[in-house]
Amino acid sequence: MTALILNPAQRKQQRALAHHLDPVVLVGGDGLTPAVLKEAELALASHGLIKVRVFNDDRALRETFLQQLAADLNAAPVQHIGKLLVLWRPLEEKPRAAPREDRQAGPRVVKLLTVAGSANQRPQVRKVTILGNQRVTAGGLIKRGKKRNTTSVKKRQS
């Protein structure tokens, strides 16, 4: 895979967005292992813009890590500053789920619990059908939703 290429304006924008990020992938003494590549892939898939911290003092080696990560993960190298590497890849569009049939507006059955008057009696449970424009109050009463008034007070008076 080839790395994405950013123009200077896009790179500047991504650097600004990455400024406040913390490193999510750490590269230790073993270098770019398959586990590190897998974690970087997961982080890019979920965040799109990530920082990688490399615990190595060799600048040339860190530069090769940046290029290798960008090539392997199909990402754009944004910045290499000190021991931090910044990578960016556009997030994939997630397909939207179709609305579920059981979530439509309509009548629903609600259980109401009425507390008994004395301690010797059991509480009463009754099932009530609630329509879409009704609600149950804290006291167990059913209130119908009021129609919203769209005319102003001045227009209603005249």
mmCIF file of C-alpha atoms in Angstrom:
data_model
loop_
_atom_site.group_PDB
_atom_site.id
_atom_site.type_symbol
_atom_site.label_atom_id
_atom_site.label_comp_id
_atom_site.label_asym_id
_atom_site.label_seq_id
_atom_site.Cartn_x
_atom_site.Cartn_y
_atom_site.Cartn_z
ATOM 1 C CA MET A 1 0.000 0.000 0.000
ATOM 2 C CA THR A 2 1.123 3.541 -0.617
ATOM 3 C CA ALA A 3 0.958 6.347 1.888
ATOM 4 C CA LEU A 4 -1.506 9.193 1.460
ATOM 5 C CA ILE A 5 -0.040 12.552 0.516
ATOM 6 C CA LEU A 6 -1.135 15.797 2.153
ATOM 7 C CA ASN A 7 -0.497 19.273 0.809
ATOM 8 C CA PRO A 8 1.070 21.807 3.218
ATOM 9 C CA ALA A 9 -2.258 23.416 4.146
ATOM 10 C CA GLN A 10 -3.834 20.052 5.004
ATOM 11 C CA ARG A 11 -0.737 19.029 6.968
ATOM 12 C CA LYS A 12 -0.887 22.278 8.943
ATOM 13 C CA GLN A 13 -4.546 21.682 9.779
ATOM 14 C CA GLN A 14 -3.865 18.104 10.932
ATOM 15 C CA ARG A 15 -0.912 19.240 13.067
ATOM 16 C CA ALA A 16 -3.174 21.770 14.770
ATOM 17 C CA LEU A 17 -5.784 19.084 15.473
ATOM 18 C CA ALA A 18 -3.134 16.692 16.808
ATOM 19 C CA HIS A 19 -1.576 19.225 19.172
ATOM 20 C CA HIS A 20 -3.726 18.277 22.165
ATOM 21 C CA LEU A 21 -3.770 14.537 21.523
ATOM 22 C CA ASP A 22 -1.958 12.045 23.721
ATOM 23 C CA PRO A 23 0.035 9.177 22.200
ATOM 24 C CA VAL A 24 -2.162 6.101 21.797
ATOM 25 C CA VAL A 25 0.462 3.740 20.364
ATOM 26 C CA LEU A 26 3.849 3.142 21.978
ATOM 27 C CA VAL A 27 6.778 1.617 20.068
ATOM 28 C CA GLY A 28 9.269 -0.028 22.410
ATOM 29 C CA GLY A 29 12.728 -1.505 21.982
ATOM 30 C CA ASP A 30 11.498 -4.299 19.692
ATOM 31 C CA GLY A 31 10.501 -1.809 16.998
ATOM 32 C CA LEU A 32 7.484 -2.198 14.739
ATOM 33 C CA THR A 33 6.147 -5.583 15.715
ATOM 34 C CA PRO A 34 2.891 -7.007 14.305
ATOM 35 C CA ALA A 35 1.194 -6.153 17.617
ATOM 36 C CA VAL A 36 2.230 -2.499 17.278
ATOM 37 C CA LEU A 37 0.966 -2.394 13.692
ATOM 38 C CA LYS A 38 -2.342 -3.949 14.759
ATOM 39 C CA GLU A 39 -2.815 -1.393 17.553
ATOM 40 C CA ALA A 40 -1.971 1.462 15.212
ATOM 41 C CA GLU A 41 -4.462 0.111 12.664
ATOM 42 C CA LEU A 42 -7.214 -0.072 15.295
ATOM 43 C CA ALA A 43 -6.425 3.420 16.561
ATOM 44 C CA LEU A 44 -6.480 4.881 13.041
ATOM 45 C CA ALA A 45 -9.744 3.122 12.252
ATOM 46 C CA SER A 46 -11.432 4.564 15.334
ATOM 47 C CA HIS A 47 -9.795 8.013 15.630
ATOM 48 C CA GLY A 48 -8.391 8.891 12.212
ATOM 49 C CA LEU A 49 -5.591 11.030 13.679
ATOM 50 C CA ILE A 50 -3.134 9.462 16.131
ATOM 51 C CA LYS A 51 0.146 10.120 17.868
ATOM 52 C CA VAL A 52 2.751 7.389 18.182
ATOM 53 C CA ARG A 53 5.561 7.579 20.758
ATOM 54 C CA VAL A 54 8.820 5.840 19.856
ATOM 55 C CA PHE A 55 11.210 4.951 22.686
ATOM 56 C CA ASN A 56 14.383 5.115 20.615
ATOM 57 C CA ASP A 57 17.112 7.745 20.438
ATOM 58 C CA ASP A 58 18.022 7.216 16.763
ATOM 59 C CA ARG A 59 16.326 9.921 14.679
ATOM 60 C CA ALA A 60 16.892 8.134 11.360
ATOM 61 C CA LEU A 61 15.265 4.991 12.738
ATOM 62 C CA ARG A 62 12.248 6.993 13.931
ATOM 63 C CA GLU A 63 11.963 8.524 10.453
ATOM 64 C CA THR A 64 11.930 5.062 8.877
ATOM 65 C CA PHE A 65 9.297 3.988 11.425
ATOM 66 C CA LEU A 66 7.119 6.929 10.329
ATOM 67 C CA GLN A 67 7.472 6.047 6.645
ATOM 68 C CA GLN A 68 6.890 2.337 7.282
ATOM 69 C CA LEU A 69 3.808 2.981 9.431
ATOM 70 C CA ALA A 70 2.394 5.328 6.786
ATOM 71 C CA ALA A 71 2.990 2.794 4.013
ATOM 72 C CA ASP A 72 1.713 -0.256 5.932
ATOM 73 C CA LEU A 73 -1.403 1.451 7.296
ATOM 74 C CA ASN A 74 -2.247 3.495 4.171
ATOM 75 C CA ALA A 75 -1.995 6.696 6.208
ATOM 76 C CA ALA A 76 -0.445 10.111 5.689
ATOM 77 C CA PRO A 77 2.615 11.088 7.728
ATOM 78 C CA VAL A 78 1.734 14.425 9.293
ATOM 79 C CA GLN A 79 4.584 15.259 11.668
ATOM 80 C CA HIS A 80 7.737 13.888 13.253
ATOM 81 C CA ILE A 81 8.754 15.978 16.227
ATOM 82 C CA GLY A 82 11.124 14.511 18.760
ATOM 83 C CA LYS A 83 9.992 11.023 19.674
ATOM 84 C CA LEU A 84 6.396 11.649 18.561
ATOM 85 C CA LEU A 85 5.012 10.632 15.191
ATOM 86 C CA VAL A 86 1.645 11.851 13.937
ATOM 87 C CA LEU A 87 -0.362 9.856 11.376
ATOM 88 C CA TRP A 88 -3.672 10.634 9.692
ATOM 89 C CA ARG A 89 -6.103 8.580 7.663
ATOM 90 C CA PRO A 90 -9.658 9.637 6.754
ATOM 91 C CA LEU A 91 -12.345 7.835 8.711
ATOM 92 C CA GLU A 92 -14.521 5.391 6.805
ATOM 93 C CA GLU A 93 -18.206 6.154 6.485
ATOM 94 C CA LYS A 94 -20.248 3.818 8.650
ATOM 95 C CA PRO A 95 -23.491 2.552 7.146
ATOM 96 C CA ARG A 96 -26.547 3.778 9.005
ATOM 97 C CA ALA A 97 -28.757 1.149 10.522
ATOM 98 C CA ALA A 98 -32.330 0.919 9.311
ATOM 99 C CA PRO A 99 -34.922 2.013 11.869
ATOM 100 C CA ARG A 100 -36.253 -0.862 13.906
ATOM 101 C CA GLU A 101 -39.916 -1.721 13.639
ATOM 102 C CA ASP A 102 -40.407 -2.011 17.394
ATOM 103 C CA ARG A 103 -39.233 1.591 17.942
ATOM 104 C CA GLN A 104 -42.083 3.269 16.083
ATOM 105 C CA ALA A 105 -44.537 5.591 17.780
ATOM 106 C CA GLY A 106 -47.802 4.008 18.796
ATOM 107 C CA PRO A 107 -49.644 2.521 21.699
ATOM 108 C CA ARG A 108 -47.571 0.859 24.385
ATOM 109 C CA VAL A 109 -48.458 -0.981 27.567
ATOM 110 C CA VAL A 110 -47.176 0.463 30.843
ATOM 111 C CA LYS A 111 -47.410 -1.111 34.292
ATOM 112 C CA LEU A 112 -48.505 1.283 37.026
ATOM 113 C CA LEU A 113 -47.773 0.470 40.649
ATOM 114 C CA THR A 114 -50.174 1.963 43.196
ATOM 115 C CA VAL A 115 -48.924 1.933 46.774
ATOM 116 C CA ALA A 116 -51.357 0.426 49.272
ATOM 117 C CA GLY A 117 -52.884 2.526 52.038
ATOM 118 C CA SER A 118 -51.600 0.369 54.875
ATOM 119 C CA ALA A 119 -48.632 -1.879 55.454
ATOM 120 C CA ASN A 120 -50.827 -4.994 55.546
ATOM 121 C CA GLN A 121 -52.041 -4.622 51.965
ATOM 122 C CA ARG A 122 -50.125 -5.404 48.809
ATOM 123 C CA PRO A 123 -49.440 -2.719 46.210
ATOM 124 C CA GLN A 124 -51.721 -2.852 43.179
ATOM 125 C CA VAL A 125 -50.305 -3.340 39.698
ATOM 126 C CA ARG A 126 -52.397 -2.353 36.702
ATOM 127 C CA LYS A 127 -51.563 -2.318 33.014
ATOM 128 C CA VAL A 128 -52.497 0.773 31.033
ATOM 129 C CA THR A 129 -52.252 1.395 27.281
ATOM 130 C CA ILE A 130 -50.538 4.705 26.535
ATOM 131 C CA LEU A 131 -50.884 6.383 23.144
ATOM 132 C CA GLY A 132 -48.121 8.343 21.415
ATOM 133 C CA ASN A 133 -49.241 11.758 22.687
ATOM 134 C CA GLN A 134 -49.755 10.689 26.307
ATOM 135 C CA ARG A 135 -47.411 10.418 29.254
ATOM 136 C CA VAL A 136 -47.506 9.016 32.765
ATOM 137 C CA THR A 137 -46.857 11.442 35.615
ATOM 138 C CA ALA A 138 -44.975 10.587 38.794
ATOM 139 C CA GLY A 139 -48.295 10.135 40.604
ATOM 140 C CA GLY A 140 -49.502 7.541 38.089
ATOM 141 C CA LEU A 141 -51.892 9.835 36.199
ATOM 142 C CA ILE A 142 -52.066 9.780 32.424
ATOM 143 C CA LYS A 143 -51.713 13.186 30.795
ATOM 144 C CA ARG A 144 -52.353 13.938 27.164
ATOM 145 C CA GLY A 145 -49.827 16.024 25.322
ATOM 146 C CA LYS A 146 -51.038 19.530 24.594
ATOM 147 C CA LYS A 147 -51.089 20.837 21.078
ATOM 148 C CA ARG A 148 -48.478 23.541 20.673
ATOM 149 C CA ASN A 149 -49.773 27.006 20.009
ATOM 150 C CA THR A 150 -47.993 28.432 16.963
ATOM 151 C CA THR A 151 -49.740 31.821 16.895
ATOM 152 C CA SER A 152 -48.534 34.725 18.988
ATOM 153 C CA VAL A 153 -50.493 36.299 21.827
ATOM 154 C CA LYS A 154 -51.178 39.463 19.800
ATOM 155 C CA LYS A 155 -52.630 37.487 16.895
ATOM 156 C CA ARG A 156 -54.863 35.470 19.227
ATOM 157 C CA GLN A 157 -56.258 38.643 20.831
ATOM 158 C CA SER A 158 -57.180 40.241 17.522
#
